[in-house]
GROMACS .gro file of N, CA and C in nm:
model
  342
    1GLN      N    1   3.650 -10.822  16.047
    1GLN     CA    2   3.615 -10.952  16.102
    1GLN      C    3   3.473 -10.945  16.161
    2VAL      N    4   3.392 -11.043  16.125
    2VAL     CA    5   3.253 -11.045  16.171
    2VAL      C    6   3.246 -11.118  16.304
    3GLN      N    7   3.172 -11.058  16.398
    3GLN     CA    8   3.143 -11.126  16.525
    3GLN      C    9   2.996 -11.113  16.557
    4LEU      N   10   2.939 -11.222  16.607
    4LEU     CA   11   2.802 -11.223  16.656
    4LEU      C   12   2.807 -11.267  16.802
    5VAL      N   13   2.749 -11.188  16.889
    5VAL     CA   14   2.755 -11.217  17.033
    5VAL      C   15   2.614 -11.220  17.088
    6GLU      N   16   2.573 -11.338  17.135
    6GLU     CA   17   2.440 -11.353  17.195
    6GLU      C   18   2.445 -11.322  17.343
    7SER      N   19   2.333 -11.277  17.395
    7SER     CA   20   2.317 -11.256  17.539
    7SER      C   21   2.169 -11.266  17.574
    8GLY      N   22   2.141 -11.277  17.704
    8GLY     CA   23   2.004 -11.276  17.750
    8GLY      C   24   1.948 -11.410  17.792
    9GLY      N   25   2.026 -11.516  17.775
    9GLY     CA   26   1.978 -11.647  17.818
    9GLY      C   27   1.976 -11.659  17.969
   10GLY      N   28   1.921 -11.771  18.017
   10GLY     CA   29   1.917 -11.794  18.159
   10GLY      C   30   1.816 -11.900  18.196
   11LEU      N   31   1.787 -11.906  18.325
   11LEU     CA   32   1.690 -12.001  18.378
   11LEU      C   33   1.558 -11.929  18.403
   12VAL      N   34   1.450 -11.986  18.352
   12VAL     CA   35   1.318 -11.926  18.368
   12VAL      C   36   1.216 -12.036  18.393
   13GLN      N   37   1.112 -12.002  18.468
   13GLN     CA   38   1.006 -12.099  18.494
   13GLN      C   39   0.914 -12.113  18.373
   14PRO      N   40   0.847 -12.226  18.360
   14PRO     CA   41   0.749 -12.241  18.252
   14PRO      C   42   0.647 -12.128  18.258
   15GLY      N   43   0.615 -12.076  18.139
   15GLY     CA   44   0.525 -11.963  18.129
   15GLY      C   45   0.594 -11.828  18.134
   16GLY      N   46   0.721 -11.828  18.165
   16GLY     CA   47   0.796 -11.704  18.175
   16GLY      C   48   0.844 -11.652  18.041
   17SER      N   49   0.921 -11.544  18.047
   17SER     CA   50   0.969 -11.478  17.925
   17SER      C   51   1.118 -11.449  17.936
   18LEU      N   52   1.182 -11.444  17.821
   18LEU     CA   53   1.320 -11.401  17.808
   18LEU      C   54   1.334 -11.324  17.678
   19ARG      N   55   1.432 -11.235  17.675
   19ARG     CA   56   1.464 -11.164  17.552
   19ARG      C   57   1.611 -11.184  17.520
   20LEU      N   58   1.635 -11.248  17.408
   20LEU     CA   59   1.772 -11.270  17.363
   20LEU      C   60   1.815 -11.157  17.270
   21SER      N   61   1.943 -11.124  17.276
   21SER     CA   62   2.001 -11.025  17.187
   21SER      C   63   2.118 -11.086  17.112
   22CYS      N   64   2.139 -11.040  16.990
   22CYS     CA   65   2.254 -11.080  16.909
   22CYS      C   66   2.317 -10.954  16.854
   23ALA      N   67   2.430 -10.916  16.912
   23ALA     CA   68   2.499 -10.796  16.869
   23ALA      C   69   2.602 -10.832  16.763
   24ALA      N   70   2.594 -10.766  16.649
   24ALA     CA   71   2.685 -10.793  16.538
   24ALA      C   72   2.789 -10.682  16.527
   25SER      N   73   2.909 -10.721  16.486
   25SER     CA   74   3.013 -10.624  16.457
   25SER      C   75   3.086 -10.670  16.333
   26GLY      N   76   3.137 -10.574  16.258
   26GLY     CA   77   3.214 -10.606  16.139
   26GLY      C   78   3.136 -10.603  16.010
   27ARG      N   79   3.005 -10.617  16.017
   27ARG     CA   80   2.918 -10.612  15.900
   27ARG      C   81   2.782 -10.558  15.944
   28PRO      N   82   2.711 -10.487  15.859
   28PRO     CA   83   2.579 -10.437  15.896
   28PRO      C   84   2.472 -10.545  15.880
   29ILE      N   85   2.390 -10.563  15.983
   29ILE     CA   86   2.284 -10.664  15.974
   29ILE      C   87   2.178 -10.624  15.871
   30SER      N   88   2.174 -10.496  15.836
   30SER     CA   89   2.076 -10.452  15.737
   30SER      C   90   2.101 -10.517  15.601
   31PHE      N   91   2.220 -10.569  15.580
   31PHE     CA   92   2.255 -10.631  15.452
   31PHE      C   93   2.244 -10.783  15.456
   32SER      N   94   2.195 -10.838  15.567
   32SER     CA   95   2.197 -10.983  15.583
   32SER      C   96   2.061 -11.037  15.621
   33ASN      N   97   2.030 -11.156  15.572
   33ASN     CA   98   1.921 -11.234  15.629
   33ASN      C   99   1.974 -11.300  15.755
   34MET      N  100   1.904 -11.280  15.865
   34MET     CA  101   1.951 -11.326  15.996
   34MET      C  102   1.856 -11.431  16.052
   35GLY      N  103   1.907 -11.509  16.148
   35GLY     CA  104   1.819 -11.608  16.208
   35GLY      C  105   1.861 -11.647  16.348
   36TRP      N  106   1.765 -11.699  16.422
   36TRP     CA  107   1.789 -11.762  16.551
   36TRP      C  108   1.770 -11.913  16.534
   37TYR      N  109   1.862 -11.988  16.588
   37TYR     CA  110   1.857 -12.133  16.586
   37TYR      C  111   1.872 -12.184  16.729
   38ARG      N  112   1.835 -12.308  16.750
   38ARG     CA  113   1.858 -12.367  16.882
   38ARG      C  114   1.895 -12.514  16.868
   39GLN      N  115   1.967 -12.560  16.968
   39GLN     CA  116   2.007 -12.700  16.971
   39GLN      C  117   1.992 -12.753  17.112
   40ALA      N  118   1.903 -12.850  17.125
   40ALA     CA  119   1.882 -12.917  17.254
   40ALA      C  120   1.975 -13.039  17.262
   41PRO      N  121   2.005 -13.085  17.382
   41PRO     CA  122   2.094 -13.201  17.397
   41PRO      C  123   2.043 -13.322  17.318
   42GLY      N  124   2.130 -13.380  17.238
   42GLY     CA  125   2.094 -13.499  17.162
   42GLY      C  126   2.011 -13.472  17.038
   43LYS      N  127   1.989 -13.344  17.006
   43LYS     CA  128   1.907 -13.311  16.890
   43LYS      C  129   1.986 -13.226  16.791
   44GLN      N  130   1.936 -13.221  16.669
   44GLN     CA  131   2.000 -13.138  16.568
   44GLN      C  132   1.964 -12.991  16.588
   45ARG      N  133   2.052 -12.905  16.542
   45ARG     CA  134   2.023 -12.763  16.546
   45ARG      C  135   1.905 -12.735  16.453
   46GLU      N  136   1.813 -12.649  16.500
   46GLU     CA  137   1.694 -12.620  16.420
   46GLU      C  138   1.669 -12.471  16.413
   47LEU      N  139   1.606 -12.429  16.305
   47LEU     CA  140   1.570 -12.290  16.288
   47LEU      C  141   1.453 -12.256  16.380
   48VAL      N  142   1.465 -12.147  16.452
   48VAL     CA  143   1.357 -12.099  16.538
   48VAL      C  144   1.282 -11.986  16.469
   49ALA      N  145   1.356 -11.888  16.421
   49ALA     CA  146   1.294 -11.772  16.357
   49ALA      C  147   1.397 -11.705  16.267
   50ALA      N  148   1.348 -11.641  16.163
   50ALA     CA  149   1.437 -11.573  16.069
   50ALA      C  150   1.379 -11.438  16.033
   51ILE      N  151   1.469 -11.346  16.000
   51ILE     CA  152   1.426 -11.213  15.956
   51ILE      C  153   1.514 -11.174  15.838
   52SER      N  154   1.449 -11.131  15.731
   52SER     CA  155   1.524 -11.096  15.611
   52SER      C  156   1.584 -10.956  15.625
   53SER      N  157   1.671 -10.922  15.530
   53SER     CA  158   1.728 -10.788  15.531
   53SER      C  159   1.620 -10.681  15.521
   54GLY      N  160   1.509 -10.715  15.456
   54GLY     CA  161   1.399 -10.620  15.443
   54GLY      C  162   1.300 -10.623  15.558
   55GLY      N  163   1.317 -10.717  15.651
   55GLY     CA  164   1.232 -10.721  15.769
   55GLY      C  165   1.123 -10.826  15.768
   56SER      N  166   1.114 -10.906  15.663
   56SER     CA  167   1.016 -11.014  15.662
   56SER      C  168   1.058 -11.122  15.761
   57THR      N  169   0.959 -11.183  15.825
   57THR     CA  170   0.989 -11.282  15.930
   57THR      C  171   0.921 -11.415  15.902
   58ASN      N  172   0.979 -11.520  15.954
   58ASN     CA  173   0.913 -11.650  15.956
   58ASN      C  174   0.958 -11.726  16.080
   59TYR      N  175   0.872 -11.819  16.122
   59TYR     CA  176   0.891 -11.889  16.249
   59TYR      C  177   0.868 -12.039  16.234
   60ALA      N  178   0.935 -12.113  16.319
   60ALA     CA  179   0.904 -12.255  16.331
   60ALA      C  180   0.764 -12.267  16.390
   61ASP      N  181   0.692 -12.371  16.349
   61ASP     CA  182   0.555 -12.389  16.398
   61ASP      C  183   0.551 -12.398  16.551
   62SER      N  184   0.654 -12.455  16.609
   62SER     CA  185   0.656 -12.477  16.754
   62SER      C  186   0.664 -12.349  16.835
   63VAL      N  187   0.704 -12.238  16.771
   63VAL     CA  188   0.720 -12.113  16.847
   63VAL      C  189   0.628 -12.002  16.798
   64LYS      N  190   0.551 -12.029  16.693
   64LYS     CA  191   0.459 -11.926  16.642
   64LYS      C  192   0.365 -11.879  16.752
   65ASP      N  193   0.341 -11.751  16.753
   65ASP     CA  194   0.251 -11.686  16.849
   65ASP      C  195   0.311 -11.677  16.989
   66ARG      N  196   0.433 -11.727  17.008
   66ARG     CA  197   0.498 -11.714  17.138
   66ARG      C  198   0.628 -11.634  17.128
   67PHE      N  199   0.700 -11.649  17.017
   67PHE     CA  200   0.828 -11.582  16.998
   67PHE      C  201   0.814 -11.474  16.892
   68THR      N  202   0.893 -11.369  16.908
   68THR     CA  203   0.896 -11.260  16.810
   68THR      C  204   1.041 -11.223  16.780
   69ILE      N  205   1.076 -11.228  16.652
   69ILE     CA  206   1.209 -11.186  16.609
   69ILE      C  207   1.201 -11.042  16.560
   70SER      N  208   1.305 -10.966  16.590
   70SER     CA  209   1.310 -10.827  16.545
   70SER      C  210   1.455 -10.784  16.534
   71LYS      N  211   1.477 -10.667  16.480
   71LYS     CA  212   1.613 -10.616  16.471
   71LYS      C  213   1.612 -10.465  16.476
   72ASP      N  214   1.724 -10.411  16.518
   72ASP     CA  215   1.745 -10.266  16.520
   72ASP      C  216   1.870 -10.241  16.437
   73ASN      N  217   1.851 -10.198  16.314
   73ASN     CA  218   1.966 -10.179  16.225
   73ASN      C  219   2.061 -10.072  16.278
   74ALA      N  220   2.007  -9.971  16.344
   74ALA     CA  221   2.092  -9.865  16.397
   74ALA      C  222   2.186  -9.917  16.506
   75LYS      N  223   2.136 -10.015  16.584
   75LYS     CA  224   2.219 -10.075  16.690
   75LYS      C  225   2.292 -10.200  16.642
   76ASN      N  226   2.266 -10.237  16.516
   76ASN     CA  227   2.326 -10.358  16.459
   76ASN      C  228   2.302 -10.480  16.548
   77THR      N  229   2.179 -10.491  16.596
   77THR     CA  230   2.142 -10.595  16.692
   77THR      C  231   2.010 -10.659  16.652
   78MET      N  232   2.006 -10.791  16.668
   78MET     CA  233   1.883 -10.868  16.644
   78MET      C  234   1.833 -10.920  16.778
   79TYR      N  235   1.702 -10.939  16.789
   79TYR     CA  236   1.642 -10.981  16.915
   79TYR      C  237   1.551 -11.101  16.894
   80LEU      N  238   1.527 -11.173  17.003
   80LEU     CA  239   1.425 -11.277  17.005
   80LEU      C  240   1.351 -11.265  17.137
   81GLN      N  241   1.228 -11.217  17.129
   81GLN     CA  242   1.142 -11.210  17.247
   81GLN      C  243   1.071 -11.343  17.260
   82MET      N  244   1.089 -11.409  17.373
   82MET     CA  245   1.032 -11.541  17.394
   82MET      C  246   0.934 -11.534  17.511
   83ASN      N  247   0.808 -11.559  17.483
   83ASN     CA  248   0.704 -11.558  17.584
   83ASN      C  249   0.644 -11.698  17.599
   84SER      N  250   0.572 -11.718  17.708
   84SER     CA  251   0.505 -11.846  17.733
   84SER      C  252   0.601 -11.962  17.714
   85LEU      N  253   0.717 -11.951  17.774
   85LEU     CA  254   0.820 -12.052  17.754
   85LEU      C  255   0.779 -12.187  17.812
   86LYS      N  256   0.823 -12.291  17.744
   86LYS     CA  257   0.791 -12.429  17.782
   86LYS      C  258   0.921 -12.505  17.808
   87PRO      N  259   0.916 -12.611  17.885
   87PRO     CA  260   1.038 -12.690  17.909
   87PRO      C  261   1.103 -12.736  17.778
   88GLU      N  262   1.024 -12.763  17.676
   88GLU     CA  263   1.080 -12.808  17.549
   88GLU      C  264   1.152 -12.697  17.472
   89ASP      N  265   1.146 -12.575  17.520
   89ASP     CA  266   1.224 -12.466  17.460
   89ASP      C  267   1.367 -12.464  17.514
   90THR      N  268   1.395 -12.548  17.610
   90THR     CA  269   1.530 -12.554  17.666
   90THR      C  270   1.631 -12.595  17.559
   91ALA      N  271   1.733 -12.514  17.541
   91ALA     CA  272   1.834 -12.538  17.437
   91ALA      C  273   1.940 -12.429  17.444
   92VAL      N  274   2.046 -12.449  17.368
   92VAL     CA  275   2.140 -12.341  17.342
   92VAL      C  276   2.090 -12.267  17.218
   93TYR      N  277   2.076 -12.137  17.229
   93TYR     CA  278   2.026 -12.056  17.120
   93TYR      C  279   2.142 -11.982  17.052
   94TYR      N  280   2.143 -11.991  16.918
   94TYR     CA  281   2.249 -11.931  16.839
   94TYR      C  282   2.191 -11.830  16.740
   95CYS      N  283   2.265 -11.725  16.715
   95CYS     CA  284   2.226 -11.638  16.605
   95CYS      C  285   2.318 -11.663  16.485
   96ARG      N  286   2.263 -11.638  16.370
   96ARG     CA  287   2.332 -11.666  16.244
   96ARG      C  288   2.312 -11.549  16.150
   97GLY      N  289   2.419 -11.513  16.084
   97GLY     CA  290   2.412 -11.411  15.980
   97GLY      C  291   2.487 -11.459  15.858
   98TYR      N  292   2.459 -11.395  15.745
   98TYR     CA  293   2.524 -11.436  15.620
   98TYR      C  294   2.576 -11.313  15.547
   99TRP      N  295   2.708 -11.307  15.535
   99TRP     CA  296   2.776 -11.206  15.454
   99TRP      C  297   2.878 -11.280  15.370
  100LEU      N  298   2.836 -11.326  15.255
  100LEU     CA  299   2.915 -11.409  15.164
  100LEU      C  300   2.938 -11.550  15.218
  101ARG      N  301   2.929 -11.566  15.348
  101ARG     CA  302   2.930 -11.698  15.409
  101ARG      C  303   2.858 -11.690  15.542
  102ASP      N  304   2.834 -11.808  15.602
  102ASP     CA  305   2.765 -11.812  15.730
  102ASP      C  306   2.856 -11.768  15.844
  103TYR      N  307   2.796 -11.694  15.936
  103TYR     CA  308   2.861 -11.662  16.063
  103TYR      C  309   2.767 -11.700  16.176
  104TRP      N  310   2.826 -11.755  16.283
  104TRP     CA  311   2.747 -11.799  16.398
  104TRP      C  312   2.802 -11.735  16.525
  105GLY      N  313   2.712 -11.710  16.619
  105GLY     CA  314   2.754 -11.669  16.751
  105GLY      C  315   2.793 -11.790  16.834
  106GLN      N  316   2.835 -11.763  16.958
  106GLN     CA  317   2.883 -11.871  17.044
  106GLN      C  318   2.770 -11.943  17.117
  107GLY      N  319   2.652 -11.884  17.115
  107GLY     CA  320   2.535 -11.945  17.177
  107GLY      C  321   2.510 -11.895  17.318
  108THR      N  322   2.383 -11.901  17.357
  108THR     CA  323   2.343 -11.866  17.494
  108THR      C  324   2.242 -11.970  17.542
  109GLN      N  325   2.262 -12.017  17.665
  109GLN     CA  326   2.180 -12.125  17.718
  109GLN      C  327   2.046 -12.070  17.768
  110VAL      N  328   1.939 -12.135  17.728
  110VAL     CA  329   1.805 -12.107  17.780
  110VAL      C  330   1.754 -12.235  17.845
  111THR      N  331   1.720 -12.224  17.973
  111THR     CA  332   1.668 -12.338  18.047
  111THR      C  333   1.533 -12.302  18.105
  112VAL      N  334   1.432 -12.381  18.069
  112VAL     CA  335   1.296 -12.359  18.118
  112VAL      C  336   1.261 -12.474  18.211
  113SER      N  337   1.253 -12.442  18.339
  113SER     CA  338   1.232 -12.545  18.439
  113SER      C  339   1.174 -12.485  18.565
  114SER      N  340   1.093 -12.563  18.634
  114SER     CA  341   1.039 -12.519  18.763
  114SER      C  342   1.127 -12.570  18.877
   0.00000   0.00000   0.00000
């Protein structure tokens, strides 16, 4: 059974940083294209950043140069380093993996506010 568990969310002031983690169990992330998504109240879920099984990355324009996606295959964990956070980054952040079908984590709340 595949499980994805996010952690690392919280309340941070504008300009601050957070590091999200997505720990996978049941399948190796080295075999999956993975991604971070977010959903703000009243908005659709959107892709924030993605990393392929081979390590290639891509980012939403709104987070380029501020967020960095990475993974540690040995720890079966994916990360999202978020710097220079803005109030508009406030959302529930989800990780997603694909092993024959989509799997999602339960989400972690990120709130950027003074």
